[in-house]
């Protein structure tokens, strides 16, 4: 009986040790931050191929996900976003931002998914889904 | 016996799922960041009315809590702070900052509460009280 | 039997309450952020002497750890880094940054330790070693 309990207890503990690392990248600062984030995420995936990364954007943080957005070195963001999405990265956009900035969801790159609130999503992923936080 | 244990174990697990989301907003960058934070927090509360939000400020992050502070669009911050406090948001100010900047606690909006160290408070809320982190 | 289980369960719970607070300071913004961080960390250690602090740097965040780096008030960073290292603070530097910026590890202050990826280290400390996050 006690052994059975102990096994379950150790299983619960080791779950933390073996569980997939899940990271929310929080972007709200605009194109330069987004550009750094693309490089950071590429390095992150190379260093730890099993990591799950969700990028949550609001405010000026959504700009790189708009059609035609270009990096500081004048490359389209679409290529990097598509490449990272192909490696399992998800991109979420705050609907409050779309509304307050009067931007149609049609203007977003197709890899984007709209969520009701960016900040609530950043908190929810941490509190309910075991994500850790990183602000590039 | 085992069932009793299992029940307690599942209870512990579900505690994570059902527990109130608690978020520390970390402000240390000055008026523009504080202004964005007021809008972020309003959206956060609207998206998730049950969320507990504590704003911890130090360095230039305390400026919006000083008497007479005004937003970039020249509105008094006092109104937004009072409104959010009425919705359960708490505002904490670093005493190290008050000392090093030689600011009397009398100068703070009445919704503010002084804590010994802003950074220690940001860490403590996460490590000891189950808060997640968000930097606007 | 049940008492034994309950004791173990309460032990696990209280582990959270009594465990050492561990904090990762995430630096990627350059000299002004690093300068603020040195003051923040000094205040943090004074407020809570038992806290474990690891500083993880990448991008422009590594600059203050380069030989000869000086603060905005033109003091050498080496003194503050050495003082904080003496109080148990660790300094980690992203190898991807060294490679992409073509900087030899020889140029780093001796208190620095190179890690493969700064962002992966920030996530790993949180997900696997119970650290909480703070971005100065």
Short mmCIF file of C-alpha atoms in Angstrom, two decimals:
data_model
loop_
_atom_site.label_atom_id
_atom_site.label_comp_id
_atom_site.label_asym_id
_atom_site.label_seq_id
_atom_site.Cartn_x
_atom_site.Cartn_y
_atom_site.Cartn_z
CA UNK A 1 0.00 0.00 0.00
CA UNK A 2 2.64 2.48 1.07
CA UNK A 3 4.83 1.36 -1.82
CA UNK A 4 2.01 1.99 -4.22
CA UNK A 5 1.58 5.47 -2.83
CA UNK A 6 5.28 6.13 -2.93
CA UNK A 7 5.42 5.06 -6.57
CA UNK A 8 2.64 7.45 -7.47
CA UNK A 9 4.30 10.21 -5.48
CA UNK A 10 7.65 9.68 -7.21
CA UNK A 11 5.84 9.54 -10.53
CA UNK A 12 4.32 12.94 -9.80
CA UNK A 13 7.73 14.32 -8.88
CA UNK A 14 9.47 12.90 -11.91
CA UNK A 15 6.72 14.32 -14.11
CA UNK A 16 8.27 17.71 -13.44
CA UNK A 17 11.70 16.45 -14.36
CA UNK A 18 10.73 14.71 -17.59
CA UNK A 19 7.89 16.92 -18.77
CA UNK A 20 8.29 18.84 -22.00
CA UNK A 21 9.54 22.39 -21.50
CA UNK A 22 6.84 24.84 -22.63
CA UNK A 23 7.68 28.52 -23.05
CA UNK A 24 5.54 31.57 -23.71
CA UNK A 25 7.41 34.33 -25.53
CA UNK A 26 5.70 37.61 -24.67
CA UNK A 27 5.91 40.30 -27.38
CA UNK A 28 4.42 43.77 -27.02
CA UNK A 29 7.22 46.11 -28.10
CA UNK A 30 7.22 46.25 -31.89
CA UNK A 31 9.46 45.27 -34.79
CA UNK A 32 12.94 45.37 -33.18
CA UNK A 33 11.79 43.11 -30.31
CA UNK A 34 10.07 40.76 -32.78
CA UNK A 35 13.21 40.58 -34.88
CA UNK A 36 15.32 39.61 -31.87
CA UNK A 37 12.61 37.12 -30.87
CA UNK A 38 12.78 35.29 -34.22
CA UNK A 39 16.54 34.75 -33.73
CA UNK A 40 16.05 33.79 -30.06
CA UNK A 41 13.39 31.22 -30.94
CA UNK A 42 15.50 29.72 -33.72
CA UNK A 43 18.39 29.34 -31.26
CA UNK A 44 16.05 27.95 -28.62
CA UNK A 45 14.70 25.26 -30.95
CA UNK A 46 18.21 24.33 -32.06
CA UNK A 47 19.40 24.05 -28.45
CA UNK A 48 16.37 22.07 -27.32
CA UNK A 49 14.44 20.55 -30.23
CA UNK A 50 11.65 19.20 -27.99
CA UNK A 51 10.65 22.58 -26.54
CA UNK A 52 7.10 23.87 -27.12
CA UNK A 53 7.00 27.59 -27.90
CA UNK A 54 3.93 29.82 -28.05
CA UNK A 55 4.41 33.47 -29.02
CA UNK A 56 1.72 35.73 -27.54
CA UNK A 57 1.48 39.23 -29.00
CA UNK A 58 -0.46 42.39 -28.17
CA UNK A 59 -0.03 46.13 -28.62
CA UNK A 60 2.87 46.94 -30.95
CA UNK A 61 3.92 43.30 -30.54
CA UNK A 62 1.51 42.21 -33.27
CA UNK A 63 3.13 44.35 -35.99
CA UNK A 64 5.45 41.65 -37.33
CA UNK A 65 2.43 39.41 -37.96
CA UNK A 66 0.75 41.90 -40.28
CA UNK A 67 0.87 41.21 -44.02
CA UNK A 68 3.91 42.78 -45.58
CA UNK A 69 5.78 43.40 -42.30
CA UNK A 70 9.53 43.68 -42.81
CA UNK A 71 12.49 43.19 -40.43
CA UNK A 72 14.89 46.04 -39.53
CA UNK A 73 17.17 44.62 -42.25
CA UNK A 74 14.26 44.88 -44.71
CA UNK A 75 13.43 41.20 -45.10
CA UNK A 76 9.80 40.05 -45.00
CA UNK A 77 8.86 38.54 -41.62
CA UNK A 78 6.60 36.05 -43.39
CA UNK A 79 9.52 33.73 -44.15
CA UNK A 80 10.73 33.46 -40.56
CA UNK A 81 7.19 33.08 -39.22
CA UNK A 82 6.40 30.33 -41.71
CA UNK A 83 9.68 28.53 -40.97
CA UNK A 84 9.12 28.64 -37.20
CA UNK A 85 5.46 27.60 -37.52
CA UNK A 86 6.72 24.61 -39.50
CA UNK A 87 8.85 23.73 -36.47
CA UNK A 88 5.80 23.80 -34.18
CA UNK A 89 5.86 27.39 -32.92
CA UNK A 90 2.41 28.99 -32.46
CA UNK A 91 1.63 32.68 -32.89
CA UNK A 92 -1.30 34.23 -31.01
CA UNK A 93 -2.65 37.76 -31.48
CA UNK A 94 -4.70 39.81 -28.99
CA UNK A 95 -8.19 40.62 -30.22
CA UNK A 96 -8.36 43.70 -27.95
CA UNK A 97 -5.40 45.08 -29.89
CA UNK A 98 -7.05 44.37 -33.26
CA UNK A 99 -10.19 46.15 -32.08
CA UNK A 100 -8.51 49.17 -30.50
CA UNK A 101 -6.13 49.62 -33.45
CA UNK A 102 -8.97 48.95 -35.90
CA UNK A 103 -7.09 46.18 -37.74
CA UNK A 104 -8.97 43.47 -39.59
CA UNK A 105 -7.90 39.88 -38.80
CA UNK A 106 -7.60 39.50 -42.60
CA UNK A 107 -4.40 41.54 -42.40
CA UNK A 108 -2.66 38.89 -40.26
CA UNK A 109 -0.28 36.26 -41.61
CA UNK A 110 -2.14 32.98 -41.91
CA UNK A 111 -0.02 31.38 -39.16
CA UNK A 112 -1.60 33.73 -36.58
CA UNK A 113 -4.43 32.73 -34.28
CA UNK A 114 -6.57 35.39 -32.61
CA UNK A 115 -7.18 35.11 -28.85
CA UNK A 116 -9.56 37.33 -26.83
CA UNK A 117 -6.85 38.97 -24.68
CA UNK A 118 -3.07 38.79 -25.03
CA UNK A 119 -2.25 39.45 -21.38
CA UNK A 120 -4.88 36.98 -20.15
CA UNK A 121 -3.38 34.39 -22.54
CA UNK A 122 0.16 34.98 -21.20
CA UNK A 123 -1.12 34.44 -17.64
CA UNK A 124 -3.34 31.47 -18.52
CA UNK A 125 -0.56 29.55 -20.26
CA UNK A 126 1.60 29.91 -17.15
CA UNK A 127 -1.08 29.29 -14.52
CA UNK A 128 -3.03 26.52 -16.25
CA UNK A 129 -0.79 24.88 -18.84
CA UNK A 130 2.62 24.78 -17.19
CA UNK A 131 4.37 27.26 -19.45
CA UNK A 132 7.33 29.32 -18.28
CA UNK A 133 7.79 32.97 -19.24
CA UNK A 134 10.32 34.69 -21.43
CA UNK A 135 10.29 38.27 -22.64
CA UNK A 136 12.77 38.79 -25.50
CA UNK B 1 -7.27 3.35 1.57
CA UNK B 2 -5.84 3.63 -1.89
CA UNK B 3 -9.02 5.29 -3.07
CA UNK B 4 -8.73 7.83 -0.29
CA UNK B 5 -5.18 8.58 -1.36
CA UNK B 6 -6.14 8.79 -5.00
CA UNK B 7 -8.91 11.23 -4.15
CA UNK B 8 -6.49 13.48 -2.30
CA UNK B 9 -3.98 13.20 -5.13
CA UNK B 10 -6.55 14.15 -7.75
CA UNK B 11 -7.70 16.97 -5.50
CA UNK B 12 -4.15 18.30 -5.41
CA UNK B 13 -3.93 18.06 -9.21
CA UNK B 14 -7.27 19.71 -9.81
CA UNK B 15 -6.30 22.50 -7.42
CA UNK B 16 -3.93 23.69 -10.15
CA UNK B 17 -6.67 23.56 -12.74
CA UNK B 18 -9.35 25.35 -10.71
CA UNK B 19 -7.22 27.71 -8.65
CA UNK B 20 -7.61 31.45 -9.15
CA UNK B 21 -5.10 32.89 -11.62
CA UNK B 22 -2.81 35.33 -9.79
CA UNK B 23 -0.55 37.64 -11.78
CA UNK B 24 2.23 39.99 -10.76
CA UNK B 25 2.65 42.92 -13.14
CA UNK B 26 6.26 44.09 -12.85
CA UNK B 27 6.80 47.81 -13.55
CA UNK B 28 10.20 49.50 -13.43
CA UNK B 29 10.36 51.52 -16.66
CA UNK B 30 8.47 54.76 -16.09
CA UNK B 31 5.35 56.52 -17.32
CA UNK B 32 4.94 55.02 -20.83
CA UNK B 33 5.16 51.47 -19.47
CA UNK B 34 2.73 52.34 -16.65
CA UNK B 35 0.29 53.80 -19.12
CA UNK B 36 0.34 50.64 -21.24
CA UNK B 37 -0.01 48.60 -18.04
CA UNK B 38 -3.22 50.40 -17.00
CA UNK B 39 -4.81 49.46 -20.35
CA UNK B 40 -3.41 45.91 -20.17
CA UNK B 41 -4.82 45.38 -16.68
CA UNK B 42 -8.23 46.75 -17.64
CA UNK B 43 -8.34 44.33 -20.59
CA UNK B 44 -7.10 41.49 -18.38
CA UNK B 45 -9.87 42.04 -15.80
CA UNK B 46 -12.48 42.27 -18.54
CA UNK B 47 -11.26 39.03 -20.15
CA UNK B 48 -11.01 37.18 -16.85
CA UNK B 49 -12.97 38.87 -14.05
CA UNK B 50 -11.75 36.44 -11.36
CA UNK B 51 -8.05 37.13 -11.87
CA UNK B 52 -6.01 38.53 -8.94
CA UNK B 53 -3.56 41.22 -10.03
CA UNK B 54 -0.77 42.75 -7.94
CA UNK B 55 1.33 45.53 -9.49
CA UNK B 56 4.85 45.69 -8.06
CA UNK B 57 6.84 48.83 -8.81
CA UNK B 58 10.40 49.98 -8.28
CA UNK B 59 12.86 52.38 -9.89
CA UNK B 60 11.14 54.60 -12.45
CA UNK B 61 8.20 52.20 -12.22
CA UNK B 62 6.85 54.03 -9.17
CA UNK B 63 6.42 57.38 -10.97
CA UNK B 64 2.77 56.89 -11.95
CA UNK B 65 1.89 56.34 -8.27
CA UNK B 66 3.22 59.75 -7.20
CA UNK B 67 0.68 62.48 -6.46
CA UNK B 68 -0.11 64.48 -9.55
CA UNK B 69 1.38 61.97 -12.03
CA UNK B 70 -0.11 62.33 -15.51
CA UNK B 71 -0.36 59.91 -18.46
CA UNK B 72 1.36 60.57 -21.82
CA UNK B 73 -2.03 61.93 -22.98
CA UNK B 74 -2.01 64.30 -19.97
CA UNK B 75 -4.69 62.64 -17.87
CA UNK B 76 -4.13 62.14 -14.13
CA UNK B 77 -3.12 58.55 -13.29
CA UNK B 78 -5.10 58.80 -10.04
CA UNK B 79 -8.37 57.99 -11.80
CA UNK B 80 -7.15 54.78 -13.42
CA UNK B 81 -5.39 53.66 -10.24
CA UNK B 82 -8.49 54.27 -8.14
CA UNK B 83 -10.72 52.49 -10.66
CA UNK B 84 -8.43 49.43 -10.80
CA UNK B 85 -8.00 49.34 -7.02
CA UNK B 86 -11.80 49.28 -6.82
CA UNK B 87 -11.70 46.15 -8.96
CA UNK B 88 -9.27 44.45 -6.56
CA UNK B 89 -5.90 45.37 -8.07
CA UNK B 90 -3.13 46.05 -5.52
CA UNK B 91 -0.25 48.48 -6.00
CA UNK B 92 3.05 47.93 -4.18
CA UNK B 93 5.99 50.33 -4.07
CA UNK B 94 9.64 49.50 -3.31
CA UNK B 95 10.95 51.17 -0.16
CA UNK B 96 14.54 50.97 -1.46
CA UNK B 97 13.45 53.17 -4.35
CA UNK B 98 11.77 55.68 -2.02
CA UNK B 99 14.94 55.87 0.05
CA UNK B 100 17.42 56.09 -2.81
CA UNK B 101 15.32 58.67 -4.67
CA UNK B 102 14.59 60.50 -1.42
CA UNK B 103 10.81 60.41 -1.90
CA UNK B 104 8.49 60.59 1.11
CA UNK B 105 5.76 57.91 1.23
CA UNK B 106 3.37 60.85 1.71
CA UNK B 107 3.80 61.61 -1.97
CA UNK B 108 2.25 58.29 -3.01
CA UNK B 109 -1.36 57.81 -4.06
CA UNK B 110 -3.31 56.37 -1.15
CA UNK B 111 -3.89 53.09 -3.02
CA UNK B 112 -0.14 52.32 -2.80
CA UNK B 113 1.36 50.02 -0.22
CA UNK B 114 5.09 50.20 0.55
CA UNK B 115 7.09 46.93 0.60
CA UNK B 116 10.74 46.61 1.68
CA UNK B 117 12.09 45.56 -1.75
CA UNK B 118 10.33 45.53 -5.11
CA UNK B 119 12.43 42.80 -6.70
CA UNK B 120 12.19 40.58 -3.61
CA UNK B 121 8.40 41.05 -3.70
CA UNK B 122 8.20 40.07 -7.40
CA UNK B 123 10.16 36.89 -6.62
CA UNK B 124 8.28 36.11 -3.38
CA UNK B 125 4.84 36.36 -5.00
CA UNK B 126 5.93 33.83 -7.63
CA UNK B 127 7.87 31.45 -5.37
CA UNK B 128 5.59 31.50 -2.32
CA UNK B 129 2.13 32.63 -3.39
CA UNK B 130 1.62 30.99 -6.79
CA UNK B 131 1.65 34.15 -8.87
CA UNK B 132 2.70 34.12 -12.53
CA UNK B 133 4.78 36.89 -14.08
CA UNK B 134 3.96 39.52 -16.64
CA UNK B 135 6.07 42.50 -17.66
CA UNK B 136 4.01 45.02 -19.66
CA UNK C 1 -1.11 4.29 6.96
CA UNK C 2 -3.25 7.25 6.06
CA UNK C 3 -1.37 9.36 8.59
CA UNK C 4 1.89 8.38 7.00
CA UNK C 5 0.57 9.43 3.62
CA UNK C 6 -0.81 12.65 5.00
CA UNK C 7 2.55 13.45 6.58
CA UNK C 8 4.31 12.94 3.25
CA UNK C 9 1.68 15.00 1.46
CA UNK C 10 2.00 17.89 3.92
CA UNK C 11 5.76 17.61 3.64
CA UNK C 12 5.49 18.02 -0.12
CA UNK C 13 3.23 21.04 0.33
CA UNK C 14 5.43 22.67 2.93
CA UNK C 15 8.45 22.10 0.67
CA UNK C 16 7.01 24.89 -1.48
CA UNK C 17 6.60 27.15 1.51
CA UNK C 18 10.06 26.60 2.99
CA UNK C 19 12.10 26.04 -0.14
CA UNK C 20 14.83 28.53 -1.00
CA UNK C 21 13.67 31.23 -3.40
CA UNK C 22 15.60 30.92 -6.68
CA UNK C 23 15.45 33.72 -9.23
CA UNK C 24 16.71 33.99 -12.79
CA UNK C 25 17.52 37.56 -13.80
CA UNK C 26 17.19 37.75 -17.60
CA UNK C 27 19.44 40.35 -19.27
CA UNK C 28 19.48 40.98 -23.01
CA UNK C 29 19.26 44.78 -23.33
CA UNK C 30 22.74 46.19 -22.81
CA UNK C 31 24.63 48.35 -20.34
CA UNK C 32 21.80 50.49 -18.85
CA UNK C 33 19.72 47.39 -18.05
CA UNK C 34 22.79 45.64 -16.57
CA UNK C 35 23.54 48.66 -14.42
CA UNK C 36 20.01 48.68 -13.02
CA UNK C 37 20.28 44.91 -12.51
CA UNK C 38 23.42 45.22 -10.35
CA UNK C 39 21.55 47.60 -8.01
CA UNK C 40 18.41 45.42 -8.07
CA UNK C 41 20.39 42.29 -7.18
CA UNK C 42 22.23 44.04 -4.35
CA UNK C 43 18.88 45.18 -2.92
CA UNK C 44 17.41 41.72 -3.44
CA UNK C 45 20.24 40.02 -1.50
CA UNK C 46 19.97 42.58 1.30
CA UNK C 47 16.21 42.06 1.56
CA UNK C 48 16.44 38.29 1.44
CA UNK C 49 19.95 37.00 2.17
CA UNK C 50 19.04 33.35 1.44
CA UNK C 51 17.88 33.94 -2.13
CA UNK C 52 19.69 32.15 -4.98
CA UNK C 53 20.24 34.39 -8.00
CA UNK C 54 21.43 33.33 -11.45
CA UNK C 55 21.93 36.03 -14.09
CA UNK C 56 21.46 34.71 -17.64
CA UNK C 57 22.69 36.96 -20.44
CA UNK C 58 22.46 36.93 -24.23
CA UNK C 59 22.51 39.46 -27.05
CA UNK C 60 23.50 42.90 -25.82
CA UNK C 61 22.93 41.58 -22.30
CA UNK C 62 26.45 40.10 -22.21
CA UNK C 63 28.20 43.47 -22.69
CA UNK C 64 28.71 44.22 -19.00
CA UNK C 65 30.57 40.92 -18.60
CA UNK C 66 33.22 41.82 -21.20
CA UNK C 67 36.65 42.84 -19.92
CA UNK C 68 36.84 46.57 -19.36
CA UNK C 69 33.06 47.16 -19.45
CA UNK C 70 32.06 50.35 -17.63
CA UNK C 71 28.79 51.49 -16.07
CA UNK C 72 26.86 54.57 -17.34
CA UNK C 73 28.58 56.47 -14.50
CA UNK C 74 31.95 55.26 -15.83
CA UNK C 75 32.84 52.76 -13.13
CA UNK C 76 34.21 49.33 -14.09
CA UNK C 77 31.54 46.60 -13.90
CA UNK C 78 34.18 44.13 -12.71
CA UNK C 79 33.90 45.35 -9.11
CA UNK C 80 30.15 44.87 -8.84
CA UNK C 81 30.29 41.50 -10.61
CA UNK C 82 33.03 40.25 -8.32
CA UNK C 83 31.20 41.51 -5.21
CA UNK C 84 27.93 39.82 -6.23
CA UNK C 85 29.70 36.60 -7.23
CA UNK C 86 31.21 36.62 -3.74
CA UNK C 87 27.65 36.67 -2.37
CA UNK C 88 26.71 33.59 -4.43
CA UNK C 89 25.31 35.17 -7.60
CA UNK C 90 26.13 33.25 -10.82
CA UNK C 91 26.61 34.84 -14.25
CA UNK C 92 25.89 32.81 -17.40
CA UNK C 93 26.64 33.87 -20.97
CA UNK C 94 25.02 32.57 -24.17
CA UNK C 95 27.43 30.79 -26.49
CA UNK C 96 25.23 31.55 -29.52
CA UNK C 97 25.81 35.24 -28.79
CA UNK C 98 29.58 34.78 -28.51
CA UNK C 99 29.60 32.96 -31.86
CA UNK C 100 27.31 35.34 -33.74
CA UNK C 101 29.11 38.41 -32.39
CA UNK C 102 32.48 36.75 -32.89
CA UNK C 103 33.61 37.31 -29.29
CA UNK C 104 36.20 35.04 -27.71
CA UNK C 105 35.27 33.63 -24.29
CA UNK C 106 38.68 34.98 -23.20
CA UNK C 107 37.15 38.45 -23.25
CA UNK C 108 34.68 37.56 -20.47
CA UNK C 109 35.17 38.39 -16.80
CA UNK C 110 36.34 35.29 -14.98
CA UNK C 111 33.07 35.08 -13.00
CA UNK C 112 31.18 34.26 -16.23
CA UNK C 113 30.20 30.75 -17.25
CA UNK C 114 29.33 30.00 -20.87
CA UNK C 115 26.10 28.05 -21.57
CA UNK C 116 25.02 26.76 -25.01
CA UNK C 117 21.91 28.96 -25.32
CA UNK C 118 20.79 31.86 -23.13
CA UNK C 119 17.08 31.57 -23.86
CA UNK C 120 17.09 27.79 -23.37
CA UNK C 121 18.87 28.34 -20.03
CA UNK C 122 16.25 30.89 -18.89
CA UNK C 123 13.49 28.39 -19.70
CA UNK C 124 15.31 25.38 -18.24
CA UNK C 125 15.97 27.06 -14.88
CA UNK C 126 12.25 27.81 -14.56
CA UNK C 127 10.89 24.50 -15.90
CA UNK C 128 13.40 22.11 -14.33
CA UNK C 129 15.02 23.82 -11.34
CA UNK C 130 12.19 25.78 -9.75
CA UNK C 131 13.48 29.26 -10.51
CA UNK C 132 11.14 32.23 -10.87
CA UNK C 133 11.64 34.92 -13.51
CA UNK C 134 12.59 38.54 -13.26
CA UNK C 135 13.51 40.91 -16.06
CA UNK C 136 15.17 44.08 -14.73
#
